[in-house]
Amino acid sequence: AQTVTQSQPEMSVQEAETVTLSCTYDTSESDYYLFWYKQPPSRQMILVIRQEAYKQQNATENRFSVNFQKAAKSFSLKISDSQLGDAAMYFCAYCRNKLVFGAGTILRVKS
Amino acid sequence: EAGVAQSPRYKIIEKRQSVAFWCNPISGHATLYWYQQILGQGPKLLIQFQNNGVVDDSQLPKDRFSAERLKGVDSTLKIQPAKLEDSAVYLCASSSDPPLAAIYNEQFFGPGTRLTVL
């Protein structure tokens, strides 16, 4: 079965600084998708960024970018120019027919 | 476009009582998912419907949990009887018809129902 591991239960970053959240996963498949979701206190899961495994180029969405290392099964999220509104729980997720989530990383942003 | 609607937002019950959650997916979305998110964990898929048929219920505790999707639109998730360990947020999500042989179809999540079992 596929598993997703987020080894950082909590991270802090100063406003306007850069932070990287780590994620590793385990799969025997070669074709799949990886995601980072944001869950603020309102509990609404918001898709932040998506990476297709067959694409070597790392995905970017404005201040959010990923470092996808397929051989190492690693998928980290970099948030640049952190803002107070970035504070939330962040989940890494794997999908091949079914979404499998990691345990999450709480991100705190200090002003 | 209206999002996924869920009710109630909060529910507190005593153990051994019954509870039901309701979900209204995005209009036209054929696939509906129920997830359980225990505090400090990521969401775990309980059941997936394609229209009104069940696609995957492998992680649904069928001795106490049941779900239905009448007419392929709204869905209800029921717990009877509830246990302390059922305290969690129950998330509903929906997605449109997947492209043929697709391994991923974007899911849109509702705000969830927070259940507390005392």
mmCIF file of C-alpha atoms in Angstrom, chain A residues 1-106:
data_model
loop_
_atom_site.group_PDB
_atom_site.id
_atom_site.type_symbol
_atom_site.label_atom_id
_atom_site.label_comp_id
_atom_site.label_asym_id
_atom_site.label_seq_id
_atom_site.Cartn_x
_atom_site.Cartn_y
_atom_site.Cartn_z
ATOM 1 C CA ALA A 1 0.000 0.000 0.000
ATOM 2 C CA GLN A 2 1.111 3.517 -0.707
ATOM 3 C CA THR A 3 2.241 5.619 2.251
ATOM 4 C CA VAL A 4 3.037 9.310 2.613
ATOM 5 C CA THR A 5 5.336 10.585 5.359
ATOM 6 C CA GLN A 6 5.684 14.151 6.580
ATOM 7 C CA SER A 7 8.472 14.200 9.136
ATOM 8 C CA GLN A 8 7.963 17.768 10.371
ATOM 9 C CA PRO A 9 4.944 18.038 12.705
ATOM 10 C CA GLU A 10 5.413 21.800 12.977
ATOM 11 C CA MET A 11 7.424 24.531 11.236
ATOM 12 C CA SER A 12 7.796 28.265 11.830
ATOM 13 C CA VAL A 13 8.827 30.997 9.425
ATOM 14 C CA GLN A 14 9.255 34.735 9.665
ATOM 15 C CA GLU A 15 7.014 36.813 7.454
ATOM 16 C CA ALA A 16 8.649 37.445 4.033
ATOM 17 C CA GLU A 17 11.099 34.570 4.536
ATOM 18 C CA THR A 18 11.233 31.212 2.759
ATOM 19 C CA VAL A 19 10.282 27.850 4.252
ATOM 20 C CA THR A 20 10.465 24.293 2.930
ATOM 21 C CA LEU A 21 8.120 21.502 3.992
ATOM 22 C CA SER A 22 9.288 17.921 3.488
ATOM 23 C CA CYS A 23 7.424 14.893 2.198
ATOM 24 C CA THR A 24 8.424 11.381 1.214
ATOM 25 C CA TYR A 25 6.226 8.632 -0.173
ATOM 26 C CA ASP A 26 6.380 4.978 -1.007
ATOM 27 C CA THR A 27 4.979 3.425 -4.164
ATOM 28 C CA SER A 28 5.872 0.816 -6.754
ATOM 29 C CA GLU A 29 3.972 2.675 -9.465
ATOM 30 C CA SER A 30 5.643 4.853 -12.079
ATOM 31 C CA ASP A 31 2.629 6.970 -13.028
ATOM 32 C CA TYR A 32 0.894 8.945 -10.292
ATOM 33 C CA TYR A 33 0.192 12.447 -9.024
ATOM 34 C CA LEU A 34 1.467 14.309 -5.978
ATOM 35 C CA PHE A 35 -0.164 17.256 -4.259
ATOM 36 C CA TRP A 36 0.189 19.775 -1.509
ATOM 37 C CA TYR A 37 -3.053 20.820 0.177
ATOM 38 C CA LYS A 38 -3.555 23.661 2.631
ATOM 39 C CA GLN A 39 -6.086 23.342 5.451
ATOM 40 C CA PRO A 40 -6.715 26.546 7.432
ATOM 41 C CA PRO A 41 -8.697 26.535 10.699
ATOM 42 C CA SER A 42 -11.901 26.735 8.641
ATOM 43 C CA ARG A 43 -11.096 23.076 7.677
ATOM 44 C CA GLN A 44 -11.577 23.721 3.950
ATOM 45 C CA MET A 45 -8.978 21.696 2.033
ATOM 46 C CA ILE A 46 -7.417 23.910 -0.635
ATOM 47 C CA LEU A 47 -5.248 22.533 -3.427
ATOM 48 C CA VAL A 48 -1.945 24.439 -3.445
ATOM 49 C CA ILE A 49 0.061 22.685 -6.145
ATOM 50 C CA ARG A 50 0.035 19.520 -8.241
ATOM 51 C CA GLN A 51 2.867 17.477 -9.786
ATOM 52 C CA GLU A 52 2.502 14.738 -12.373
ATOM 53 C CA ALA A 53 5.088 11.998 -11.886
ATOM 54 C CA TYR A 54 5.912 11.682 -15.573
ATOM 55 C CA LYS A 55 6.901 15.350 -15.753
ATOM 56 C CA GLN A 56 10.485 16.047 -14.740
ATOM 57 C CA GLN A 57 9.949 19.800 -14.480
ATOM 58 C CA ASN A 58 9.066 20.959 -10.996
ATOM 59 C CA ALA A 59 5.640 22.601 -10.661
ATOM 60 C CA THR A 60 5.326 26.232 -9.578
ATOM 61 C CA GLU A 61 2.326 28.324 -8.589
ATOM 62 C CA ASN A 62 3.243 31.927 -7.800
ATOM 63 C CA ARG A 63 5.086 31.819 -4.424
ATOM 64 C CA PHE A 64 4.763 28.045 -4.150
ATOM 65 C CA SER A 65 7.136 25.587 -5.826
ATOM 66 C CA VAL A 66 8.060 21.956 -5.374
ATOM 67 C CA ASN A 67 11.257 19.938 -5.523
ATOM 68 C CA PHE A 68 10.244 16.580 -6.981
ATOM 69 C CA GLN A 69 12.872 13.853 -6.774
ATOM 70 C CA LYS A 70 11.222 10.763 -8.281
ATOM 71 C CA ALA A 71 14.053 8.322 -7.654
ATOM 72 C CA ALA A 72 14.295 9.390 -4.024
ATOM 73 C CA LYS A 73 10.479 9.500 -3.713
ATOM 74 C CA SER A 74 10.713 12.961 -2.261
ATOM 75 C CA PHE A 75 8.321 15.876 -2.810
ATOM 76 C CA SER A 76 9.054 19.060 -0.845
ATOM 77 C CA LEU A 77 7.131 22.342 -0.920
ATOM 78 C CA LYS A 78 8.898 25.695 -0.871
ATOM 79 C CA ILE A 79 6.952 28.780 0.109
ATOM 80 C CA SER A 80 8.703 32.038 -0.780
ATOM 81 C CA ASP A 81 7.935 35.466 0.675
ATOM 82 C CA SER A 82 5.789 33.893 3.411
ATOM 83 C CA GLN A 83 2.633 35.755 4.354
ATOM 84 C CA LEU A 84 0.478 35.633 7.484
ATOM 85 C CA GLY A 85 -2.269 34.039 5.405
ATOM 86 C CA ASP A 86 -0.013 31.071 4.685
ATOM 87 C CA ALA A 87 -0.388 29.883 8.270
ATOM 88 C CA ALA A 88 -2.264 26.571 8.141
ATOM 89 C CA MET A 89 -1.875 22.804 8.192
ATOM 90 C CA TYR A 90 -0.212 21.534 5.020
ATOM 91 C CA PHE A 91 -0.804 18.018 3.729
ATOM 92 C CA CYS A 92 1.223 16.150 1.185
ATOM 93 C CA ALA A 93 -0.838 13.641 -0.801
ATOM 94 C CA TYR A 94 -0.274 10.879 -3.365
ATOM 95 C CA CYS A 95 -2.839 9.812 -5.918
ATOM 96 C CA ARG A 96 -3.133 6.871 -8.196
ATOM 97 C CA ASN A 97 -6.909 6.354 -8.372
ATOM 98 C CA LYS A 98 -7.158 7.190 -4.658
ATOM 99 C CA LEU A 99 -5.846 10.092 -2.570
ATOM 100 C CA VAL A 100 -3.516 9.085 0.277
ATOM 101 C CA PHE A 101 -2.579 11.871 2.688
ATOM 102 C CA GLY A 102 0.372 12.380 5.017
ATOM 103 C CA ALA A 103 -0.122 13.370 8.652
ATOM 104 C CA GLY A 104 0.394 17.060 7.959
ATOM 105 C CA THR A 105 2.744 19.873 8.981
ATOM 106 C CA ILE A 106 1.513 22.882 10.941
#
